[in-house]
PDB file of C-alpha atoms in Angstrom:
ATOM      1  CA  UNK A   1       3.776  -0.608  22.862  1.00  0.00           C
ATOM      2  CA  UNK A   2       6.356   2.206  22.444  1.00  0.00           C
ATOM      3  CA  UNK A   3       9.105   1.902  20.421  1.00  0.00           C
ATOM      4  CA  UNK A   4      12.177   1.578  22.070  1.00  0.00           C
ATOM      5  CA  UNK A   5      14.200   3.066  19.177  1.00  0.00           C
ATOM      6  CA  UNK A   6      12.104   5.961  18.594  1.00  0.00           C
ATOM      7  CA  UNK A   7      12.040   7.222  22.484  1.00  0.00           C
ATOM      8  CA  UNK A   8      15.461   7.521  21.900  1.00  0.00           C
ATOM      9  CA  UNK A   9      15.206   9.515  19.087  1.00  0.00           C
ATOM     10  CA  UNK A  10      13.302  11.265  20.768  1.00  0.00           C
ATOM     11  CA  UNK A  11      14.968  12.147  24.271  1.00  0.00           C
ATOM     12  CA  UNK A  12      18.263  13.168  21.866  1.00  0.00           C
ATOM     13  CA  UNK A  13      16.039  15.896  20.259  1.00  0.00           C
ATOM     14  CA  UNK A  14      15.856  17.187  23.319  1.00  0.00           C
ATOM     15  CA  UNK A  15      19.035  16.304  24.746  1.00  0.00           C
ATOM     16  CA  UNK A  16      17.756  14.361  27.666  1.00  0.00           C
ATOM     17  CA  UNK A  17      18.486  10.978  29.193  1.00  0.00           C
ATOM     18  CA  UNK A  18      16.353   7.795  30.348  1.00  0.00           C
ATOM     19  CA  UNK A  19      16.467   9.135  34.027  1.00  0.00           C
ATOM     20  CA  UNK A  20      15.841  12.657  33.734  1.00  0.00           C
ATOM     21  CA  UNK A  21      12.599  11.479  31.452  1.00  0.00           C
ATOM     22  CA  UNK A  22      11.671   9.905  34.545  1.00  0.00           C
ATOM     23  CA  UNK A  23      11.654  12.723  36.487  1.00  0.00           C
ATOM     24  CA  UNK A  24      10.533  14.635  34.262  1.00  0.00           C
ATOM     25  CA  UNK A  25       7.111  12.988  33.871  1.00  0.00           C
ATOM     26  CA  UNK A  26       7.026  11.363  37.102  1.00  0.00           C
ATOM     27  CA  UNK A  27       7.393   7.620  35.851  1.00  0.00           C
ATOM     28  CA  UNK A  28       8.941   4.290  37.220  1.00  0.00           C
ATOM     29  CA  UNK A  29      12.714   3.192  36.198  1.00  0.00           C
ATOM     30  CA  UNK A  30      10.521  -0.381  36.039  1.00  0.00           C
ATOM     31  CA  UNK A  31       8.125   1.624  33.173  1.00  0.00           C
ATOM     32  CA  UNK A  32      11.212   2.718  31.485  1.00  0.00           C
ATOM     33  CA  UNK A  33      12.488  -1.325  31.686  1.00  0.00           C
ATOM     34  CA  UNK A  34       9.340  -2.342  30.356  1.00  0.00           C
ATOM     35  CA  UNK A  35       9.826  -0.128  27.531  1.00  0.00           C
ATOM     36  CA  UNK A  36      12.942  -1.199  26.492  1.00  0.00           C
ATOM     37  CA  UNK A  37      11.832  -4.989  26.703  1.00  0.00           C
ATOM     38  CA  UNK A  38       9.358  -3.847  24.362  1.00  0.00           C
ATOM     39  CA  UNK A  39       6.215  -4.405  26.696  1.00  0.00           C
ATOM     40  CA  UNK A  40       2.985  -2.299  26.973  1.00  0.00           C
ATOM     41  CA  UNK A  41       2.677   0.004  29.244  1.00  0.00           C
ATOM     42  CA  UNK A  42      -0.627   1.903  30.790  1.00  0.00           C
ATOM     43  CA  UNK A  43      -2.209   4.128  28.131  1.00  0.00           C
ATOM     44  CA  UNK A  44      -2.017   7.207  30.657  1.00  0.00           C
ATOM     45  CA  UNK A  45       1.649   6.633  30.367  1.00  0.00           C
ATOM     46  CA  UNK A  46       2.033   6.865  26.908  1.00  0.00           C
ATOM     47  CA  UNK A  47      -0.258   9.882  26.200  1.00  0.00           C
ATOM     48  CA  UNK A  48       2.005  11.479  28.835  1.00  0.00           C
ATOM     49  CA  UNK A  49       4.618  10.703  27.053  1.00  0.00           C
ATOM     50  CA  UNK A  50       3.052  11.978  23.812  1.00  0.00           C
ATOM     51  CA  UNK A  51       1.883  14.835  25.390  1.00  0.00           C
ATOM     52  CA  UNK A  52       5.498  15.819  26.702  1.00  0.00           C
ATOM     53  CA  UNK A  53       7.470  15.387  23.257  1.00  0.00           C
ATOM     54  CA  UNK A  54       4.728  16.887  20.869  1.00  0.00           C
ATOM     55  CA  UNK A  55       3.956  14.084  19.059  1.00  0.00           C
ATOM     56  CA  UNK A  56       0.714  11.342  18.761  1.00  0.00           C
ATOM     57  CA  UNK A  57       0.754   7.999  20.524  1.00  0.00           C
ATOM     58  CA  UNK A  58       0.939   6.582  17.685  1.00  0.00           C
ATOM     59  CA  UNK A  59       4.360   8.637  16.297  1.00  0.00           C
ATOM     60  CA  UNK A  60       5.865   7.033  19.539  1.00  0.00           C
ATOM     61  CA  UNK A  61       4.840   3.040  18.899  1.00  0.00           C
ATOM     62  CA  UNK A  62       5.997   2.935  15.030  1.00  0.00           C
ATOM     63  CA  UNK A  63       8.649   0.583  14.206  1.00  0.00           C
ATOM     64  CA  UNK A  64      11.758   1.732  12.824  1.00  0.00           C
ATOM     65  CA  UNK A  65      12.702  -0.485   9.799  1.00  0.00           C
ATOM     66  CA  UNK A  66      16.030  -0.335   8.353  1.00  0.00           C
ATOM     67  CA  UNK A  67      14.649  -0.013   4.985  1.00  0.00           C
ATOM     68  CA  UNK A  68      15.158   3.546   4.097  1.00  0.00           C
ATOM     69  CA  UNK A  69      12.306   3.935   1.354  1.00  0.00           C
ATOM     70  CA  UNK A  70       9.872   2.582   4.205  1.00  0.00           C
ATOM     71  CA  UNK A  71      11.076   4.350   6.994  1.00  0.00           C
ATOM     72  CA  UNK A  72      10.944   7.737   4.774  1.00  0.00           C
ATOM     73  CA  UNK A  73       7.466   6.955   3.661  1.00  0.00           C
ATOM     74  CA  UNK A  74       6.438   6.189   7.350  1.00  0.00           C
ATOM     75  CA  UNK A  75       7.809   9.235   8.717  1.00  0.00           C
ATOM     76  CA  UNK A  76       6.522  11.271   5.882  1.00  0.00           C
ATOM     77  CA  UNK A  77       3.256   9.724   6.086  1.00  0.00           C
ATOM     78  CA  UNK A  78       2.844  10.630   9.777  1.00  0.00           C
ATOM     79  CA  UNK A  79       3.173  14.504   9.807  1.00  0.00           C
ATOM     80  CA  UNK A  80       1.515  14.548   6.294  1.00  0.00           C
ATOM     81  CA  UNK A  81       4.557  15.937   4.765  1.00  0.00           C
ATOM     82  CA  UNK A  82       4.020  17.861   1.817  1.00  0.00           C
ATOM     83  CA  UNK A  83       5.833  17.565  -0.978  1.00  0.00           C
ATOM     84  CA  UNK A  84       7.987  14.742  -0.211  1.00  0.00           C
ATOM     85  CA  UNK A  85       7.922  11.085  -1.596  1.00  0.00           C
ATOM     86  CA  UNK A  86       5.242  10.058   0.376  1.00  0.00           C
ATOM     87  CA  UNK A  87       3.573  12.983  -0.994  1.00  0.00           C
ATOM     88  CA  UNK A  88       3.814  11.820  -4.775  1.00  0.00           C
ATOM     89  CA  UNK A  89       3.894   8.231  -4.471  1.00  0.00           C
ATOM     90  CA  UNK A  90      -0.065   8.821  -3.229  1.00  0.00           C
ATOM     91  CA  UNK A  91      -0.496  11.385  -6.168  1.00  0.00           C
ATOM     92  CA  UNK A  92       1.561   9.384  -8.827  1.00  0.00           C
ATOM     93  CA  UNK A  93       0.430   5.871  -8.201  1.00  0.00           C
ATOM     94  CA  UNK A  94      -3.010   6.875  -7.277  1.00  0.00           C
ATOM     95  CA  UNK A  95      -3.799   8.787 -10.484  1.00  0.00           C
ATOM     96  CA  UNK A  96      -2.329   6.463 -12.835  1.00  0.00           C
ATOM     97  CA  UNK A  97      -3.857   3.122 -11.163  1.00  0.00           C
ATOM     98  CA  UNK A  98      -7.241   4.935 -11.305  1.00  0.00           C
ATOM     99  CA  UNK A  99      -6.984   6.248 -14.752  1.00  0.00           C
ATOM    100  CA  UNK A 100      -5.810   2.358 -15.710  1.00  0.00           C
ATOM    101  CA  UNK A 101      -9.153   1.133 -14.539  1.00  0.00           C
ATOM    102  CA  UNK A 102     -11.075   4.426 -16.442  1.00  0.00           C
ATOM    103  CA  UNK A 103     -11.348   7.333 -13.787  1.00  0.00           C
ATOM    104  CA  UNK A 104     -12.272  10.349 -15.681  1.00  0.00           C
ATOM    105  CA  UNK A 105      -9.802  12.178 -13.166  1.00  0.00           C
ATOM    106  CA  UNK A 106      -7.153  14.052 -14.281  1.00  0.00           C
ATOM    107  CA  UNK A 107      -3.685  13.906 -12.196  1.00  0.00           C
ATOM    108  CA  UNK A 108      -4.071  17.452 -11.182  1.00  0.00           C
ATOM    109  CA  UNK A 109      -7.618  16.845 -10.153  1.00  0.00           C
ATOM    110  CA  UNK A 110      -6.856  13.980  -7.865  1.00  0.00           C
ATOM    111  CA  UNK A 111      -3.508  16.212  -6.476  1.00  0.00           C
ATOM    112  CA  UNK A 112      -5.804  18.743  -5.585  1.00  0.00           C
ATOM    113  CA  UNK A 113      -8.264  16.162  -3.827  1.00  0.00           C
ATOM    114  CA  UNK A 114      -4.943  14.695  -1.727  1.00  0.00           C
ATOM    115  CA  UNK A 115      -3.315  18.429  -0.953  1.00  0.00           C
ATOM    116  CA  UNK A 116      -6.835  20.015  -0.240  1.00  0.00           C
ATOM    117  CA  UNK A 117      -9.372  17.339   0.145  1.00  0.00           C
ATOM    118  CA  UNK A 118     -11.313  19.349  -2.307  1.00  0.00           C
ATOM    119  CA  UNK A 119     -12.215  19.146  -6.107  1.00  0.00           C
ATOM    120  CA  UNK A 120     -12.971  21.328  -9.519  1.00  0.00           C
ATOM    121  CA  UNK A 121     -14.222  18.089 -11.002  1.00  0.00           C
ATOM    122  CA  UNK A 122     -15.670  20.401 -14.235  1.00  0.00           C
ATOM    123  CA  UNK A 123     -18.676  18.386 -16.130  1.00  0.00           C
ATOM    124  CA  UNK A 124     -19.117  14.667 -16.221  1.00  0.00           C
ATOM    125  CA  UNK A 125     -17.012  13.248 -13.565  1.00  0.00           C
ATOM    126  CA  UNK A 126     -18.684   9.671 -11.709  1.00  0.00           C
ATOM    127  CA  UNK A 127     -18.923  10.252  -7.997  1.00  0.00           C
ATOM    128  CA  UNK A 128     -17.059   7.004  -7.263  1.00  0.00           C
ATOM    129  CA  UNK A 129     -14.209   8.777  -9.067  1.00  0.00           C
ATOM    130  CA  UNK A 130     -13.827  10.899  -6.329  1.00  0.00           C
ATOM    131  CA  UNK A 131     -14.627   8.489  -3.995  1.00  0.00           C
ATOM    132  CA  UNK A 132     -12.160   5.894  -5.186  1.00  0.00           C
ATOM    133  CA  UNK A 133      -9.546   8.530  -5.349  1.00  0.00           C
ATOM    134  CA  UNK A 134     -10.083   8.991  -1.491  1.00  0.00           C
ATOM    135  CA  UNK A 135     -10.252   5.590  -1.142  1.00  0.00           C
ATOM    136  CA  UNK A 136      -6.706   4.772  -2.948  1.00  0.00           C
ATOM    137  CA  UNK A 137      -4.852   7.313  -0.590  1.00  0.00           C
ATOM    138  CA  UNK A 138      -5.649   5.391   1.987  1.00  0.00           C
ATOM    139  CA  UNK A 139      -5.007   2.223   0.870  1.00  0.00           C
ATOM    140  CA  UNK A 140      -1.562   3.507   0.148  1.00  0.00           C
ATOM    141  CA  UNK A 141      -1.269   4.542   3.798  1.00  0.00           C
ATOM    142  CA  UNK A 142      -2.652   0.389   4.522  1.00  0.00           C
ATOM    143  CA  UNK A 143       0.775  -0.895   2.294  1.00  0.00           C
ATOM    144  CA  UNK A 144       2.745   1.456   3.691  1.00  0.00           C
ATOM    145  CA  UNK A 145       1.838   0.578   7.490  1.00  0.00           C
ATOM    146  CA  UNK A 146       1.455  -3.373   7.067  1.00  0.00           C
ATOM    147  CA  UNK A 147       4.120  -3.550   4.635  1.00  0.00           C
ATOM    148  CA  UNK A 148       6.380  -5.596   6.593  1.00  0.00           C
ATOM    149  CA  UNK A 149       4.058  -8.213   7.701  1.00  0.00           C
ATOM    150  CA  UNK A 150       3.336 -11.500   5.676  1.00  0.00           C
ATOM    151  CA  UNK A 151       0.552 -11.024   2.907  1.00  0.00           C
ATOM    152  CA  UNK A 152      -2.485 -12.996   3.612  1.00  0.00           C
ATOM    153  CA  UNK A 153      -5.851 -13.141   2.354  1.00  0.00           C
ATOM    154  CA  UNK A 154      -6.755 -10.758   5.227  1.00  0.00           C
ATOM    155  CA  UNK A 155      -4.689  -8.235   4.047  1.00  0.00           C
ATOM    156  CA  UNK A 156      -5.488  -8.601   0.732  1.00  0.00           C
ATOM    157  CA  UNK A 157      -9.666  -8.459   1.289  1.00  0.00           C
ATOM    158  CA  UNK A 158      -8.844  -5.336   3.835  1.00  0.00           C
ATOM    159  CA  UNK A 159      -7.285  -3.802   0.313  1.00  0.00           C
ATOM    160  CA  UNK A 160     -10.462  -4.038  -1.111  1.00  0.00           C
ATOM    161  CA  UNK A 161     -12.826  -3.174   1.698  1.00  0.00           C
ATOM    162  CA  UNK A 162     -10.869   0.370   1.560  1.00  0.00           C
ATOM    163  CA  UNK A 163     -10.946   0.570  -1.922  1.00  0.00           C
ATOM    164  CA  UNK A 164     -14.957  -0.114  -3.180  1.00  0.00           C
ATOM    165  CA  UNK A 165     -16.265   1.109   0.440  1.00  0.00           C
ATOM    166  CA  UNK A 166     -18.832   3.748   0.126  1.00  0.00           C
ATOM    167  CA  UNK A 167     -18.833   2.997  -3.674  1.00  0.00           C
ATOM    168  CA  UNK A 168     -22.126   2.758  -5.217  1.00  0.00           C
ATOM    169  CA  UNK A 169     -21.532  -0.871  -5.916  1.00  0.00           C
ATOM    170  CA  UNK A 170     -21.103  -0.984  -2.268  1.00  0.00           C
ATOM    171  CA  UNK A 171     -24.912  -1.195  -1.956  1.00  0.00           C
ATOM    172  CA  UNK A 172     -25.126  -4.020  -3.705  1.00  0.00           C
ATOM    173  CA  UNK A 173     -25.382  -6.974  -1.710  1.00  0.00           C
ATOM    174  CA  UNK A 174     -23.598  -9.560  -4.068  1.00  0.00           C
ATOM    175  CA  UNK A 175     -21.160  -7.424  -4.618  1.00  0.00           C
ATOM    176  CA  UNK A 176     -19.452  -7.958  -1.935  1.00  0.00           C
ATOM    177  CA  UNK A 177     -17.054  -5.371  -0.400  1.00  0.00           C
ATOM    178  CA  UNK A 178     -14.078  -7.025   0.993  1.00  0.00           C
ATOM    179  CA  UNK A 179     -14.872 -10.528   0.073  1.00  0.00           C
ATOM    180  CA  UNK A 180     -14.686 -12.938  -2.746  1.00  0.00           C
ATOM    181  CA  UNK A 181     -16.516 -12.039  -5.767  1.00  0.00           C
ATOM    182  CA  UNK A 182     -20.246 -14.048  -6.120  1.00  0.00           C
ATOM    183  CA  UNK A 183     -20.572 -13.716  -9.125  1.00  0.00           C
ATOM    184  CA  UNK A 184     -18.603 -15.100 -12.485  1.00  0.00           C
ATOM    185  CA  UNK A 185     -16.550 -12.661 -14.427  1.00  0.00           C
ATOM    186  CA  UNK A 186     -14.722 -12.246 -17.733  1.00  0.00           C
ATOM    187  CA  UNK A 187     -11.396 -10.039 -18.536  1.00  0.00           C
ATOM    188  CA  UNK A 188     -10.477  -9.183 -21.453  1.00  0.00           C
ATOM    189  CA  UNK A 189     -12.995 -11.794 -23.127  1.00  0.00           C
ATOM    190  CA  UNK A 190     -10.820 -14.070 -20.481  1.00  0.00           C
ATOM    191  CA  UNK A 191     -12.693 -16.461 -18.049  1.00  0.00           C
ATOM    192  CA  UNK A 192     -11.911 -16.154 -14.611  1.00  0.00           C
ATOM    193  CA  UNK A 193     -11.793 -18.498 -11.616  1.00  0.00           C
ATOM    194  CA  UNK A 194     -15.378 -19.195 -10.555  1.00  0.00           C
ATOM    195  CA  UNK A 195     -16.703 -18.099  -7.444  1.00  0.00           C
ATOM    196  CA  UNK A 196     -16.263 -21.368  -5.537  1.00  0.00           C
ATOM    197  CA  UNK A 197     -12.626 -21.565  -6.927  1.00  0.00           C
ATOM    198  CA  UNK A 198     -11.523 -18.649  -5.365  1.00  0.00           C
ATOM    199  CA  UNK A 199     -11.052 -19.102  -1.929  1.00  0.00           C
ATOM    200  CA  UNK A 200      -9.191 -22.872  -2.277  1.00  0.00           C
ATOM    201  CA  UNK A 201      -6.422 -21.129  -5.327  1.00  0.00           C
ATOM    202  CA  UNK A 202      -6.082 -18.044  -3.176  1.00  0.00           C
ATOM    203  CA  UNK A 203      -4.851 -20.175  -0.160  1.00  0.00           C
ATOM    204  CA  UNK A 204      -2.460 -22.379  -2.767  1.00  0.00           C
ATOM    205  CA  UNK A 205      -1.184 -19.036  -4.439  1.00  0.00           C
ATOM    206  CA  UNK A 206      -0.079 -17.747  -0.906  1.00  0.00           C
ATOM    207  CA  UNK A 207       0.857 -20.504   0.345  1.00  0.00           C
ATOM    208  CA  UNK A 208       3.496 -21.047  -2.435  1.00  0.00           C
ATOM    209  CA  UNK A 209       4.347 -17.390  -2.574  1.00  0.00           C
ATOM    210  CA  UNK A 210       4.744 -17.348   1.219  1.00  0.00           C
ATOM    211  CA  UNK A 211       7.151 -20.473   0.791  1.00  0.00           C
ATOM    212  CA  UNK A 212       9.719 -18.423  -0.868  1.00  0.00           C
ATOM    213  CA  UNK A 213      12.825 -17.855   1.031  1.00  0.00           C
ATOM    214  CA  UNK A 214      14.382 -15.657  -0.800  1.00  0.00           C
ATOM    215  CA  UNK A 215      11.400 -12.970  -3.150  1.00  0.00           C
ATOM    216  CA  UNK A 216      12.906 -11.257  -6.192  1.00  0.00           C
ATOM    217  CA  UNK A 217      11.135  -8.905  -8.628  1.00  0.00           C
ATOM    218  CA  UNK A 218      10.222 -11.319 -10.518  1.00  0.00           C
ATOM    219  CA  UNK A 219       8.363 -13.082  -7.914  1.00  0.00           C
ATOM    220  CA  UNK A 220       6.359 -10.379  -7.325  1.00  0.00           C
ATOM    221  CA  UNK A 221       5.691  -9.667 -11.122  1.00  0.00           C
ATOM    222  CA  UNK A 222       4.503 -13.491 -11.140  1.00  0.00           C
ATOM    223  CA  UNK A 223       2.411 -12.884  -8.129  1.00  0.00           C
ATOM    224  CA  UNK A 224       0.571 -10.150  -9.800  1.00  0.00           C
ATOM    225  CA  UNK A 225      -0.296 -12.053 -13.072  1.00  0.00           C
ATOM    226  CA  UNK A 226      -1.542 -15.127 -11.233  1.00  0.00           C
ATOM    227  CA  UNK A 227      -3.417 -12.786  -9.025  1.00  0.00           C
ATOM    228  CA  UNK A 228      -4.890 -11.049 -11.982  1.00  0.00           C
ATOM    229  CA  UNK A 229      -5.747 -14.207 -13.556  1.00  0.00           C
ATOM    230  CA  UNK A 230      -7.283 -15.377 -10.657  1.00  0.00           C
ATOM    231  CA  UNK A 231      -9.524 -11.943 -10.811  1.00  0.00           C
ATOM    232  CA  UNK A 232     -10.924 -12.711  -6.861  1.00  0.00           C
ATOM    233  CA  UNK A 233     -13.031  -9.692  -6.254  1.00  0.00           C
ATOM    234  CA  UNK A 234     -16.141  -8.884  -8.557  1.00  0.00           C
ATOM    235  CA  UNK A 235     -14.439  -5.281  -9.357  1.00  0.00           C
ATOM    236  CA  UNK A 236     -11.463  -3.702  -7.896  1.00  0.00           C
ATOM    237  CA  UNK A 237      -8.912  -6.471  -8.863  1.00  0.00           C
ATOM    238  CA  UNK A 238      -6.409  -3.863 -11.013  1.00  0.00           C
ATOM    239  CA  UNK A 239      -5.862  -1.864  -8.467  1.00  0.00           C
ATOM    240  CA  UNK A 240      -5.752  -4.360  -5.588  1.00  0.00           C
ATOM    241  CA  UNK A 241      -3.051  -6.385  -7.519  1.00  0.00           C
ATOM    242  CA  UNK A 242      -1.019  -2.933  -8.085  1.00  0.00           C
ATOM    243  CA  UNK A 243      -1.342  -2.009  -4.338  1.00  0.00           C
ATOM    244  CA  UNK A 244      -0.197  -5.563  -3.420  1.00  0.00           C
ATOM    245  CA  UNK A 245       2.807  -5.304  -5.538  1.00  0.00           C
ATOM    246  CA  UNK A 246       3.790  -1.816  -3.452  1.00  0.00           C
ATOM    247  CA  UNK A 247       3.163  -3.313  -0.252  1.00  0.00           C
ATOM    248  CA  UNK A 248       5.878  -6.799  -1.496  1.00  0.00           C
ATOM    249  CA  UNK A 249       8.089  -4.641  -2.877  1.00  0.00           C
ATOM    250  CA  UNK A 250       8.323  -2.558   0.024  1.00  0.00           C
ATOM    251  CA  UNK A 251       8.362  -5.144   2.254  1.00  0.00           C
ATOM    252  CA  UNK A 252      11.729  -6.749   0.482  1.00  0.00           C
ATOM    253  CA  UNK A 253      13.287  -3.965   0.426  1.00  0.00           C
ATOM    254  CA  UNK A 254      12.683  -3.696  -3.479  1.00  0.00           C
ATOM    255  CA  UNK A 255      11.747  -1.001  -5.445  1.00  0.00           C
ATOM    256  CA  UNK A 256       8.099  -0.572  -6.528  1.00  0.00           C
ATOM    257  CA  UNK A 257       6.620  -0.218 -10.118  1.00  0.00           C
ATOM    258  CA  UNK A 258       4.067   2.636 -10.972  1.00  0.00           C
ATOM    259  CA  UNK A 259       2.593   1.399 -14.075  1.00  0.00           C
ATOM    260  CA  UNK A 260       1.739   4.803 -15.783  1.00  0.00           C
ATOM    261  CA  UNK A 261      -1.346   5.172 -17.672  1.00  0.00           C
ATOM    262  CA  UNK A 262       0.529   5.604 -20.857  1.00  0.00           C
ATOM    263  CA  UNK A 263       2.197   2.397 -21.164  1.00  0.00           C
ATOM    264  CA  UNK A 264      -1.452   0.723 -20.106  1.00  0.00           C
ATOM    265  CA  UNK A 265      -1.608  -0.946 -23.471  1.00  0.00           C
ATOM    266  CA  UNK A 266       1.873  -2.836 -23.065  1.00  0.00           C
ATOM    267  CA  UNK A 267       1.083  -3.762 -19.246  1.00  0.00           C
ATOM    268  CA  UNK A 268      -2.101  -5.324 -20.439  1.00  0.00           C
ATOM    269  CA  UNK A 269      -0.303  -6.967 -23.264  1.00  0.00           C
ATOM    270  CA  UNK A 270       2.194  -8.250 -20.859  1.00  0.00           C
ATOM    271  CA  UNK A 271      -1.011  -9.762 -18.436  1.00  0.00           C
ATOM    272  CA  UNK A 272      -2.276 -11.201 -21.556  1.00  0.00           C
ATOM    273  CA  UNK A 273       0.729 -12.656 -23.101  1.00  0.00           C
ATOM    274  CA  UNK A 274       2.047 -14.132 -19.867  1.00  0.00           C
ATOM    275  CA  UNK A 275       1.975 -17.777 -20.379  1.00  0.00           C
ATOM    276  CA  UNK A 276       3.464 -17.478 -23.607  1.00  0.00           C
ATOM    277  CA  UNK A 277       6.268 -14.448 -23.453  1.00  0.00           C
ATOM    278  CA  UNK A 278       6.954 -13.141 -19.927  1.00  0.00           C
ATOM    279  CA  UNK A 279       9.347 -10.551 -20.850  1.00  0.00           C
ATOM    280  CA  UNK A 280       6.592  -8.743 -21.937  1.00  0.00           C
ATOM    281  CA  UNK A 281       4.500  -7.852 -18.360  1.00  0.00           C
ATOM    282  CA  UNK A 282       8.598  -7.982 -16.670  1.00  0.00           C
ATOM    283  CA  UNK A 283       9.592  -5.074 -18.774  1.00  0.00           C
ATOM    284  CA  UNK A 284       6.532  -2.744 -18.562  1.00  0.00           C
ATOM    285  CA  UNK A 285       6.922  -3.663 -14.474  1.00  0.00           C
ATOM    286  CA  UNK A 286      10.341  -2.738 -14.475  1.00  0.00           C
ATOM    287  CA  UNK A 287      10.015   0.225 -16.637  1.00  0.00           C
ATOM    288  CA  UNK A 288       7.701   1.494 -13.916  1.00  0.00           C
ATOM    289  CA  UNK A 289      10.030   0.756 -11.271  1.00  0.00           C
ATOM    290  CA  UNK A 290      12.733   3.461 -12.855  1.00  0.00           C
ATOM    291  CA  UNK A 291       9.784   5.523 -12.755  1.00  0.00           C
ATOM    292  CA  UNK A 292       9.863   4.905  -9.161  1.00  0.00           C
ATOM    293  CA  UNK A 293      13.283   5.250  -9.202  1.00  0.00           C
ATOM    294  CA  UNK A 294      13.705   8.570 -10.474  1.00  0.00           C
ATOM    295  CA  UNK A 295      11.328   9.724  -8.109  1.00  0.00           C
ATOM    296  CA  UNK A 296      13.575   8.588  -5.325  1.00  0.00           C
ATOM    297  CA  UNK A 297      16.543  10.284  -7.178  1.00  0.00           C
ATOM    298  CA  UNK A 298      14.612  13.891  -6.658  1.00  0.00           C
ATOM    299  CA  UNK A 299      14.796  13.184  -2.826  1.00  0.00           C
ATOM    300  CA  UNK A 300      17.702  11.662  -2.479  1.00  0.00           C
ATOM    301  CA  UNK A 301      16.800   8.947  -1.405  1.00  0.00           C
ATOM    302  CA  UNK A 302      19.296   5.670  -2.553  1.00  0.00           C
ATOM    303  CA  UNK A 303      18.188   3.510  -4.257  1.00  0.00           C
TER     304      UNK A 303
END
């Protein structure tokens, strides 16, 4: 359905009204009422529409959000805007989650990849580097378009799916892209939850999170441990917890962390530590949210 507040952006670009729009296109006063009760309309309609203020269908059915670090991100994220935040949150976030997890990728390497879609990957760099790197972007795009809607274990599976598909693990058939891991795994000499556990504490972990009335950062910072702990997906579980975090913290209108691959030896302190010092894990996440924050600062963008 088209946004209402967004065809009126657009008909003050270029100065119009509701009625002359009408005219203009040939359309029904009861399309335009249909519009504004926020009903969908014939698809011919819209692509006129598209066609007629330069824009894709899609540019006219986003939802504005009064959240102005989501509504810049959307906005920059739909014309591709370079070098705005959108721009380096992908870059930033991307390169430092990856190089967490042990991508070979430099930061200028994977900026090149997002600006050009191309790569001098020099000698020795995995395939699934690149592929991964591709991968993150749009995952990034995935928070940044579902970020207001509640997290659920479909959400969080779709995370994956984008991440590990076309992986080489992706041929595996127990690995299972976009599903619960099959297989028992270990972090950090850690045990995980088993296979069979991971479906019943996943719908207890949301469930409580989803309780909430009222999510802080520190919610979200306990989310991500017990996620982490949890360790639901055979691979992939780093930088699926990390994109969850953006798409919570942009969802509450909170900043987001980018843990930096420098301080990756106090944030996995702080995962490990958890249980017996929390401030550990909080202060590494909130050291990479005035990461974020300066970021913002550079646009202008208050935060």
């Amino acid at each position: 359905m088209i946004s209402y507040s967004v065809l009126l952006q657009k008909l003050n670009e270029k100065g119009l009204t509701k009625t002359a729009l009408t005219r203009e296109l040939g359309i029904s006063s009861r399309t335009m009422a249909k519009i504004g009760r926020g009903e969908k309309i014939a698809d011919h309609v819209l692509e006129k529409m598209a066609v007629f203020f330069g824009c894709s269908a899609g540019e006219l059915c986003q939802t504005i959000s009064d959240n102005v670090l989501l509504q810049t991100l959307r906005d920059e994220k739909n014309i591709r805007m370079p070098g705005g935040l959108y721009h380096e949150l992908q870059v930033r976030m991307t390169y430092n989650s990856n190089h967490i997890e042990g991508s070979k990728l430099s930061e200028d390497q994977t900026r090149l990849i997002f600006e050009t879609n191309t790569v001098d990957v020099g000698e020795g760099i995995p395939v699934d580097d690149i592929i991964e790197t591709v991968n993150h972007f749009r995952a990034i795009d995935f928070c940044i378009d579902m970020a207001e809607e509640p997290l659920t274990e479909d959400i969080i599976k779709e995370l994956h799916r984008i991440l590990k598909q076309s992986t080489k693990n992706s041929s595996l058939a127990w690995f299972a892209v976009g599903d619960y891991k099959k297989r028992a795994n270990v972090v950090g000499g850690r045990e995980t939850a088993k296979p069979k556990e991971v479906a019943p504490r996943m719908k207890i972990l949301l469930s409580e999170y989803e309780a909430k009335t009222d999510i802080t950062m520190n919610d979200i910072i306990r989310f991500h441990y017990e996620f982490e702990r949890l360790h639901p997906f055979q691979d992939g579980n780093g930088r699926v917890g990390r994109l969850i975090a953006l798409k919570e913290c942009l969802r509450f209108g909170l900043i987001p962390f980018i843990i930096e691959d420098a301080k990756k030896l106090y944030y996995y302190r702080g995962l490990s530590e958890w249980e017996r010092e929390k401030g550990y894990l909080t202060d590494t996440c909130l050291d990479g949210q005035d990461t974020f924050r300066k970021l913002m600062s550079i646009f202008d963008i208050p935060s």
